[in-house]
PDB file of C-alpha atoms in Angstrom:
ATOM      1  CA  SER A 181       0.000   0.000   0.000  1.00  0.00           C
ATOM      2  CA  ALA A 182       0.970   3.649  -0.049  1.00  0.00           C
ATOM      3  CA  VAL A 183       0.395   6.820   1.889  1.00  0.00           C
ATOM      4  CA  ILE A 184      -0.311   9.694  -0.453  1.00  0.00           C
ATOM      5  CA  SER A 185      -0.222  13.245   0.852  1.00  0.00           C
ATOM      6  CA  GLN A 186      -1.875  15.839  -1.295  1.00  0.00           C
ATOM      7  CA  LYS A 187      -1.957  19.559  -0.674  1.00  0.00           C
ATOM      8  CA  PRO A 188      -3.596  21.902  -0.472  1.00  0.00           C
ATOM      9  CA  SER A 189      -6.711  20.060   0.627  1.00  0.00           C
ATOM     10  CA  ARG A 190      -8.867  22.905  -0.586  1.00  0.00           C
ATOM     11  CA  ASP A 191      -8.515  26.369  -2.035  1.00  0.00           C
ATOM     12  CA  ILE A 192     -10.628  29.197  -3.305  1.00  0.00           C
ATOM     13  CA  CYS A 193      -9.067  31.007  -6.215  1.00  0.00           C
ATOM     14  CA  GLN A 194      -9.794  33.978  -8.420  1.00  0.00           C
ATOM     15  CA  ARG A 195     -10.485  33.641 -12.101  1.00  0.00           C
ATOM     16  CA  GLY A 196      -7.355  33.925 -14.226  1.00  0.00           C
ATOM     17  CA  THR A 197      -4.924  32.757 -11.557  1.00  0.00           C
ATOM     18  CA  SER A 198      -3.093  29.428 -11.321  1.00  0.00           C
ATOM     19  CA  LEU A 199      -2.875  26.844  -8.573  1.00  0.00           C
ATOM     20  CA  THR A 200      -0.249  24.140  -8.126  1.00  0.00           C
ATOM     21  CA  ILE A 201      -1.284  20.953  -6.351  1.00  0.00           C
ATOM     22  CA  GLN A 202       1.380  18.772  -4.785  1.00  0.00           C
ATOM     23  CA  CYS A 203       1.326  15.008  -4.372  1.00  0.00           C
ATOM     24  CA  GLN A 204       3.863  13.192  -2.197  1.00  0.00           C
ATOM     25  CA  VAL A 205       4.039   9.404  -1.906  1.00  0.00           C
ATOM     26  CA  ASP A 206       5.789   7.550   0.881  1.00  0.00           C
ATOM     27  CA  SER A 207       7.365   5.026  -1.491  1.00  0.00           C
ATOM     28  CA  GLN A 208       8.786   5.042  -4.990  1.00  0.00           C
ATOM     29  CA  VAL A 209       6.262   4.512  -7.738  1.00  0.00           C
ATOM     30  CA  THR A 210       6.643   4.355 -11.470  1.00  0.00           C
ATOM     31  CA  MET A 211       3.335   5.770 -12.528  1.00  0.00           C
ATOM     32  CA  MET A 212       1.252   8.552 -11.046  1.00  0.00           C
ATOM     33  CA  PHE A 213      -2.120   9.640 -12.299  1.00  0.00           C
ATOM     34  CA  TRP A 214      -4.068  12.848 -11.966  1.00  0.00           C
ATOM     35  CA  TYR A 215      -7.858  12.681 -11.977  1.00  0.00           C
ATOM     36  CA  ARG A 216     -10.569  15.320 -11.888  1.00  0.00           C
ATOM     37  CA  GLN A 217     -13.924  14.845 -10.217  1.00  0.00           C
ATOM     38  CA  GLN A 218     -16.371  17.557 -11.157  1.00  0.00           C
ATOM     39  CA  PRO A 219     -19.284  18.232  -8.807  1.00  0.00           C
ATOM     40  CA  GLY A 220     -21.653  15.292  -8.750  1.00  0.00           C
ATOM     41  CA  GLN A 221     -19.741  13.441 -11.415  1.00  0.00           C
ATOM     42  CA  SER A 222     -17.347  10.552 -11.742  1.00  0.00           C
ATOM     43  CA  LEU A 223     -13.589  10.642 -12.020  1.00  0.00           C
ATOM     44  CA  THR A 224     -11.960  11.607 -15.277  1.00  0.00           C
ATOM     45  CA  LEU A 225      -8.320  10.905 -15.967  1.00  0.00           C
ATOM     46  CA  ILE A 226      -6.375  14.057 -16.815  1.00  0.00           C
ATOM     47  CA  ALA A 227      -2.928  12.621 -17.406  1.00  0.00           C
ATOM     48  CA  THR A 228      -0.409   9.958 -16.530  1.00  0.00           C
ATOM     49  CA  ALA A 229       2.939  11.105 -15.168  1.00  0.00           C
ATOM     50  CA  ASN A 230       6.068   8.976 -15.389  1.00  0.00           C
ATOM     51  CA  GLN A 231       9.311  10.060 -13.834  1.00  0.00           C
ATOM     52  CA  GLY A 232      11.800  11.310 -16.363  1.00  0.00           C
ATOM     53  CA  SER A 233       9.373  11.807 -19.213  1.00  0.00           C
ATOM     54  CA  GLU A 234       6.628  14.180 -20.195  1.00  0.00           C
ATOM     55  CA  ALA A 235       3.164  13.487 -18.941  1.00  0.00           C
ATOM     56  CA  THR A 236       0.685  11.828 -21.273  1.00  0.00           C
ATOM     57  CA  TYR A 237      -2.604  13.686 -21.471  1.00  0.00           C
ATOM     58  CA  GLU A 238      -6.041  12.303 -22.121  1.00  0.00           C
ATOM     59  CA  SER A 239      -8.340  13.643 -24.768  1.00  0.00           C
ATOM     60  CA  GLY A 240      -9.694  17.025 -23.766  1.00  0.00           C
ATOM     61  CA  PHE A 241      -6.762  17.954 -21.537  1.00  0.00           C
ATOM     62  CA  VAL A 242      -3.699  19.883 -22.676  1.00  0.00           C
ATOM     63  CA  ILE A 243      -0.324  20.630 -21.170  1.00  0.00           C
ATOM     64  CA  ASP A 244      -0.737  24.395 -21.347  1.00  0.00           C
ATOM     65  CA  LYS A 245      -3.794  24.210 -19.125  1.00  0.00           C
ATOM     66  CA  PHE A 246      -2.639  21.419 -16.807  1.00  0.00           C
ATOM     67  CA  PRO A 247       1.166  21.335 -16.706  1.00  0.00           C
ATOM     68  CA  ILE A 248       2.534  18.439 -14.689  1.00  0.00           C
ATOM     69  CA  SER A 249       5.928  17.900 -13.137  1.00  0.00           C
ATOM     70  CA  ARG A 250       7.367  14.589 -12.022  1.00  0.00           C
ATOM     71  CA  PRO A 251      10.885  15.323 -10.756  1.00  0.00           C
ATOM     72  CA  ASN A 252      11.367  12.022  -8.914  1.00  0.00           C
ATOM     73  CA  LEU A 253       9.673   8.733  -8.062  1.00  0.00           C
ATOM     74  CA  THR A 254       7.843  10.041  -4.993  1.00  0.00           C
ATOM     75  CA  PHE A 255       6.552  13.455  -6.032  1.00  0.00           C
ATOM     76  CA  SER A 256       4.418  15.157  -8.651  1.00  0.00           C
ATOM     77  CA  THR A 257       2.647  18.458  -9.139  1.00  0.00           C
ATOM     78  CA  LEU A 258      -0.365  19.428 -11.201  1.00  0.00           C
ATOM     79  CA  THR A 259      -0.945  23.073 -12.046  1.00  0.00           C
ATOM     80  CA  VAL A 260      -4.356  24.357 -13.038  1.00  0.00           C
ATOM     81  CA  SER A 261      -3.586  27.418 -15.147  1.00  0.00           C
ATOM     82  CA  ASN A 262      -5.615  30.482 -15.994  1.00  0.00           C
ATOM     83  CA  MET A 263      -8.507  29.190 -13.972  1.00  0.00           C
ATOM     84  CA  SER A 264     -12.173  29.706 -14.714  1.00  0.00           C
ATOM     85  CA  PRO A 265     -15.237  28.664 -12.692  1.00  0.00           C
ATOM     86  CA  GLU A 266     -15.505  25.574 -14.897  1.00  0.00           C
ATOM     87  CA  ASP A 267     -12.281  24.323 -13.300  1.00  0.00           C
ATOM     88  CA  SER A 268     -13.995  24.039  -9.918  1.00  0.00           C
ATOM     89  CA  SER A 269     -13.538  20.362  -9.110  1.00  0.00           C
ATOM     90  CA  ILE A 270     -11.830  17.919  -6.853  1.00  0.00           C
ATOM     91  CA  TYR A 271      -8.404  16.993  -8.177  1.00  0.00           C
ATOM     92  CA  LEU A 272      -7.047  13.622  -7.135  1.00  0.00           C
ATOM     93  CA  CYS A 273      -3.566  12.196  -7.312  1.00  0.00           C
ATOM     94  CA  SER A 274      -3.211   8.425  -7.494  1.00  0.00           C
ATOM     95  CA  VAL A 275      -0.512   5.795  -7.807  1.00  0.00           C
ATOM     96  CA  ALA A 276      -0.622   2.233  -9.063  1.00  0.00           C
ATOM     97  CA  PHE A 277       0.357  -0.790  -6.998  1.00  0.00           C
ATOM     98  CA  GLY A 278      -0.354  -4.472  -7.096  1.00  0.00           C
ATOM     99  CA  GLN A 279       1.042  -7.484  -8.821  1.00  0.00           C
ATOM    100  CA  GLY A 280       0.473  -5.952 -12.223  1.00  0.00           C
ATOM    101  CA  GLU A 281       0.310  -2.389 -10.957  1.00  0.00           C
ATOM    102  CA  GLU A 282      -3.427  -2.696 -11.365  1.00  0.00           C
ATOM    103  CA  LYS A 283      -4.652  -1.262  -8.066  1.00  0.00           C
ATOM    104  CA  LEU A 284      -4.825   2.456  -7.482  1.00  0.00           C
ATOM    105  CA  PHE A 285      -4.348   4.330  -4.254  1.00  0.00           C
ATOM    106  CA  PHE A 286      -5.648   7.855  -4.042  1.00  0.00           C
ATOM    107  CA  GLY A 287      -4.720  10.979  -2.195  1.00  0.00           C
ATOM    108  CA  SER A 288      -7.426  12.743  -0.255  1.00  0.00           C
ATOM    109  CA  GLY A 289      -7.942  15.228  -3.046  1.00  0.00           C
ATOM    110  CA  THR A 290      -7.823  18.976  -3.518  1.00  0.00           C
ATOM    111  CA  GLN A 291     -11.156  20.723  -3.603  1.00  0.00           C
ATOM    112  CA  LEU A 292     -10.800  23.743  -5.854  1.00  0.00           C
ATOM    113  CA  SER A 293     -13.367  26.515  -6.120  1.00  0.00           C
ATOM    114  CA  VAL A 294     -12.851  29.236  -8.703  1.00  0.00           C
ATOM    115  CA  LEU A 295     -14.743  32.488  -8.273  1.00  0.00           C
TER     116      LEU A 295
ATOM    117  CA  ALA B 114     -13.628   1.579 -26.017  1.00  0.00           C
ATOM    118  CA  GLN B 115     -13.993   0.499 -22.427  1.00  0.00           C
ATOM    119  CA  SER B 116     -16.859   1.689 -20.293  1.00  0.00           C
ATOM    120  CA  VAL B 117     -18.537   1.092 -16.993  1.00  0.00           C
ATOM    121  CA  ALA B 118     -22.195   1.681 -16.175  1.00  0.00           C
ATOM    122  CA  GLN B 119     -23.718   2.116 -12.770  1.00  0.00           C
ATOM    123  CA  PRO B 120     -27.438   2.325 -13.494  1.00  0.00           C
ATOM    124  CA  GLU B 121     -28.502   3.603 -10.083  1.00  0.00           C
ATOM    125  CA  ASP B 122     -27.627   7.089  -8.900  1.00  0.00           C
ATOM    126  CA  GLN B 123     -28.704   6.187  -5.385  1.00  0.00           C
ATOM    127  CA  VAL B 124     -29.516   3.058  -3.435  1.00  0.00           C
ATOM    128  CA  ASN B 125     -31.439   3.219  -0.187  1.00  0.00           C
ATOM    129  CA  VAL B 126     -31.425   0.333   2.245  1.00  0.00           C
ATOM    130  CA  ALA B 127     -32.340  -0.177   5.874  1.00  0.00           C
ATOM    131  CA  GLU B 128     -29.614  -1.057   8.336  1.00  0.00           C
ATOM    132  CA  GLY B 129     -29.277  -4.815   8.696  1.00  0.00           C
ATOM    133  CA  ASN B 130     -30.699  -5.546   5.272  1.00  0.00           C
ATOM    134  CA  PRO B 131     -28.608  -6.876   2.403  1.00  0.00           C
ATOM    135  CA  LEU B 132     -27.427  -4.380  -0.175  1.00  0.00           C
ATOM    136  CA  THR B 133     -26.522  -4.569  -3.831  1.00  0.00           C
ATOM    137  CA  VAL B 134     -24.898  -1.863  -5.912  1.00  0.00           C
ATOM    138  CA  LYS B 135     -24.990  -2.670  -9.612  1.00  0.00           C
ATOM    139  CA  CYS B 136     -22.218  -2.378 -12.180  1.00  0.00           C
ATOM    140  CA  THR B 137     -21.939  -3.525 -15.768  1.00  0.00           C
ATOM    141  CA  TYR B 138     -18.923  -3.141 -17.992  1.00  0.00           C
ATOM    142  CA  SER B 139     -17.836  -3.213 -21.592  1.00  0.00           C
ATOM    143  CA  VAL B 140     -14.244  -4.016 -22.405  1.00  0.00           C
ATOM    144  CA  SER B 141     -12.327  -5.944 -25.012  1.00  0.00           C
ATOM    145  CA  GLY B 142     -10.451  -8.902 -23.637  1.00  0.00           C
ATOM    146  CA  ASN B 143     -10.396  -9.922 -19.997  1.00  0.00           C
ATOM    147  CA  PRO B 144     -11.413  -7.171 -17.617  1.00  0.00           C
ATOM    148  CA  TYR B 145      -9.780  -6.111 -14.415  1.00  0.00           C
ATOM    149  CA  LEU B 146     -12.657  -4.873 -12.262  1.00  0.00           C
ATOM    150  CA  PHE B 147     -12.621  -2.795  -9.114  1.00  0.00           C
ATOM    151  CA  TRP B 148     -14.828  -1.213  -6.514  1.00  0.00           C
ATOM    152  CA  TYR B 149     -13.835   1.954  -4.705  1.00  0.00           C
ATOM    153  CA  VAL B 150     -15.640   3.861  -1.970  1.00  0.00           C
ATOM    154  CA  GLN B 151     -15.519   7.596  -1.337  1.00  0.00           C
ATOM    155  CA  TYR B 152     -16.495   8.991   2.024  1.00  0.00           C
ATOM    156  CA  PRO B 153     -17.327  12.703   2.348  1.00  0.00           C
ATOM    157  CA  ASN B 154     -14.296  14.986   1.976  1.00  0.00           C
ATOM    158  CA  ARG B 155     -11.965  12.062   1.464  1.00  0.00           C
ATOM    159  CA  GLY B 156     -10.232  10.405  -1.448  1.00  0.00           C
ATOM    160  CA  LEU B 157     -11.203   7.075  -2.903  1.00  0.00           C
ATOM    161  CA  GLN B 158     -10.464   3.910  -1.012  1.00  0.00           C
ATOM    162  CA  PHE B 159      -9.984   0.532  -2.622  1.00  0.00           C
ATOM    163  CA  LEU B 160     -12.601  -2.060  -1.653  1.00  0.00           C
ATOM    164  CA  LEU B 161     -11.932  -5.082  -3.816  1.00  0.00           C
ATOM    165  CA  LYS B 162     -10.823  -6.272  -7.227  1.00  0.00           C
ATOM    166  CA  TYR B 163     -11.378  -9.071  -9.693  1.00  0.00           C
ATOM    167  CA  ILE B 164      -8.434 -10.092 -11.822  1.00  0.00           C
ATOM    168  CA  THR B 165      -8.931 -13.802 -12.423  1.00  0.00           C
ATOM    169  CA  GLY B 166     -10.026 -16.930 -10.590  1.00  0.00           C
ATOM    170  CA  ASP B 167     -13.035 -17.273  -8.302  1.00  0.00           C
ATOM    171  CA  ASN B 168     -15.955 -15.203  -9.524  1.00  0.00           C
ATOM    172  CA  LEU B 169     -16.861 -14.179  -5.974  1.00  0.00           C
ATOM    173  CA  VAL B 170     -14.318 -11.831  -4.498  1.00  0.00           C
ATOM    174  CA  LYS B 171     -14.270 -10.609  -0.943  1.00  0.00           C
ATOM    175  CA  GLY B 172     -13.019  -7.229   0.068  1.00  0.00           C
ATOM    176  CA  SER B 173     -12.804  -4.722   2.867  1.00  0.00           C
ATOM    177  CA  TYR B 174     -15.525  -3.949   5.419  1.00  0.00           C
ATOM    178  CA  GLY B 175     -17.471  -7.137   4.646  1.00  0.00           C
ATOM    179  CA  PHE B 176     -18.156  -6.269   1.021  1.00  0.00           C
ATOM    180  CA  GLU B 177     -18.023  -8.779  -1.775  1.00  0.00           C
ATOM    181  CA  ALA B 178     -18.640  -8.696  -5.497  1.00  0.00           C
ATOM    182  CA  GLU B 179     -19.578 -11.282  -8.059  1.00  0.00           C
ATOM    183  CA  PHE B 180     -18.079 -11.330 -11.505  1.00  0.00           C
ATOM    184  CA  ASN B 181     -20.530 -12.577 -14.127  1.00  0.00           C
ATOM    185  CA  LYS B 182     -18.935 -12.826 -17.524  1.00  0.00           C
ATOM    186  CA  SER B 183     -22.086 -13.732 -19.426  1.00  0.00           C
ATOM    187  CA  GLN B 184     -23.921 -10.715 -18.045  1.00  0.00           C
ATOM    188  CA  THR B 185     -20.806  -8.518 -18.038  1.00  0.00           C
ATOM    189  CA  SER B 186     -21.623  -7.493 -14.498  1.00  0.00           C
ATOM    190  CA  PHE B 187     -19.711  -6.956 -11.286  1.00  0.00           C
ATOM    191  CA  HIS B 188     -22.284  -6.134  -8.632  1.00  0.00           C
ATOM    192  CA  LEU B 189     -21.188  -5.115  -5.159  1.00  0.00           C
ATOM    193  CA  LYS B 190     -22.934  -6.816  -2.252  1.00  0.00           C
ATOM    194  CA  LYS B 191     -23.015  -6.946   1.501  1.00  0.00           C
ATOM    195  CA  PRO B 192     -25.189  -9.301   3.561  1.00  0.00           C
ATOM    196  CA  SER B 193     -26.022  -6.777   6.275  1.00  0.00           C
ATOM    197  CA  ALA B 194     -25.724  -3.037   5.732  1.00  0.00           C
ATOM    198  CA  LEU B 195     -24.418  -0.599   8.328  1.00  0.00           C
ATOM    199  CA  VAL B 196     -25.189   3.086   8.617  1.00  0.00           C
ATOM    200  CA  SER B 197     -21.450   3.689   8.308  1.00  0.00           C
ATOM    201  CA  ASP B 198     -21.538   2.129   4.826  1.00  0.00           C
ATOM    202  CA  SER B 199     -23.288   5.262   3.568  1.00  0.00           C
ATOM    203  CA  ALA B 200     -20.942   6.680   0.954  1.00  0.00           C
ATOM    204  CA  LEU B 201     -20.350   7.046  -2.768  1.00  0.00           C
ATOM    205  CA  TYR B 202     -19.339   3.844  -4.532  1.00  0.00           C
ATOM    206  CA  PHE B 203     -17.507   3.644  -7.836  1.00  0.00           C
ATOM    207  CA  CYS B 204     -17.052   0.662 -10.084  1.00  0.00           C
ATOM    208  CA  ALA B 205     -14.009   0.775 -12.359  1.00  0.00           C
ATOM    209  CA  VAL B 206     -12.369  -1.221 -15.107  1.00  0.00           C
ATOM    210  CA  ASN B 207      -8.698  -1.370 -15.868  1.00  0.00           C
ATOM    211  CA  ARG B 208      -7.617  -0.669 -19.390  1.00  0.00           C
ATOM    212  CA  ARG B 209      -4.233  -0.949 -20.938  1.00  0.00           C
ATOM    213  CA  ARG B 210      -3.139   1.412 -23.625  1.00  0.00           C
ATOM    214  CA  ALA B 211       0.352   2.003 -24.873  1.00  0.00           C
ATOM    215  CA  GLY B 212       1.842   0.699 -21.670  1.00  0.00           C
ATOM    216  CA  ARG B 213      -0.165   2.931 -19.394  1.00  0.00           C
ATOM    217  CA  ARG B 214      -2.482   1.615 -16.765  1.00  0.00           C
ATOM    218  CA  ALA B 215      -5.409   3.750 -15.791  1.00  0.00           C
ATOM    219  CA  LEU B 216      -8.905   3.126 -14.566  1.00  0.00           C
ATOM    220  CA  THR B 217     -12.158   4.030 -16.250  1.00  0.00           C
ATOM    221  CA  PHE B 218     -14.739   4.807 -13.600  1.00  0.00           C
ATOM    222  CA  GLY B 219     -18.486   4.494 -13.545  1.00  0.00           C
ATOM    223  CA  SER B 220     -20.662   7.444 -12.654  1.00  0.00           C
ATOM    224  CA  GLY B 221     -20.946   6.407  -9.032  1.00  0.00           C
ATOM    225  CA  THR B 222     -23.796   5.222  -6.834  1.00  0.00           C
ATOM    226  CA  ARG B 223     -24.656   6.897  -3.579  1.00  0.00           C
ATOM    227  CA  LEU B 224     -25.537   4.358  -0.922  1.00  0.00           C
ATOM    228  CA  GLN B 225     -27.746   5.587   1.875  1.00  0.00           C
ATOM    229  CA  VAL B 226     -28.265   3.229   4.795  1.00  0.00           C
ATOM    230  CA  GLN B 227     -31.082   4.247   7.075  1.00  0.00           C
ATOM    231  CA  PRO B 228     -31.017   3.356  10.765  1.00  0.00           C
TER     232      PRO B 228
END
């Protein structure tokens, strides 16, 4: 298993600003994932972040809007840039474990509200 | 494309009664299936998974799920519900694409257990 610390836990931001969310894992992991959970909806994968390479983004998400850093095997950041109210969501960091790296563990999430 | 359907937005059950939360999936090849639970203001927690083997899998907190290949279902069950089981439940399927491993989540089912 893994302990995943995510911060901030919540923030209220002004339109047009940017917020960087940090995710720290207590063990080394190859793959980290960033998900978004919009109000009342399911989780949507934003991107997959591997250490030492650029993040791979899902359809509908672009690097300019959601730049990701993965400087080492225990840490990653997601930045939500030039925010608008539509970006108000919970953002979740997760890592894969298990025999085939098939099981995900999640951080507690960052609840973002954009005014 | 892989997908997961949770046909019920909400399930209400009285404490002590059995509960079922439904999930059906669509995926090419053999599925890896998961259930996660989300308590208020917290990240997702892994409940159980089906990879291969026995169709009935047991997980955390007394939950179990039955894999039914012919019906492409993976319903979550518990013989006797507790008020503390009230939470948001997500079914998910693992997909592999270009070496990445990420989950596709259902829309979620809110379980409300009444005392």
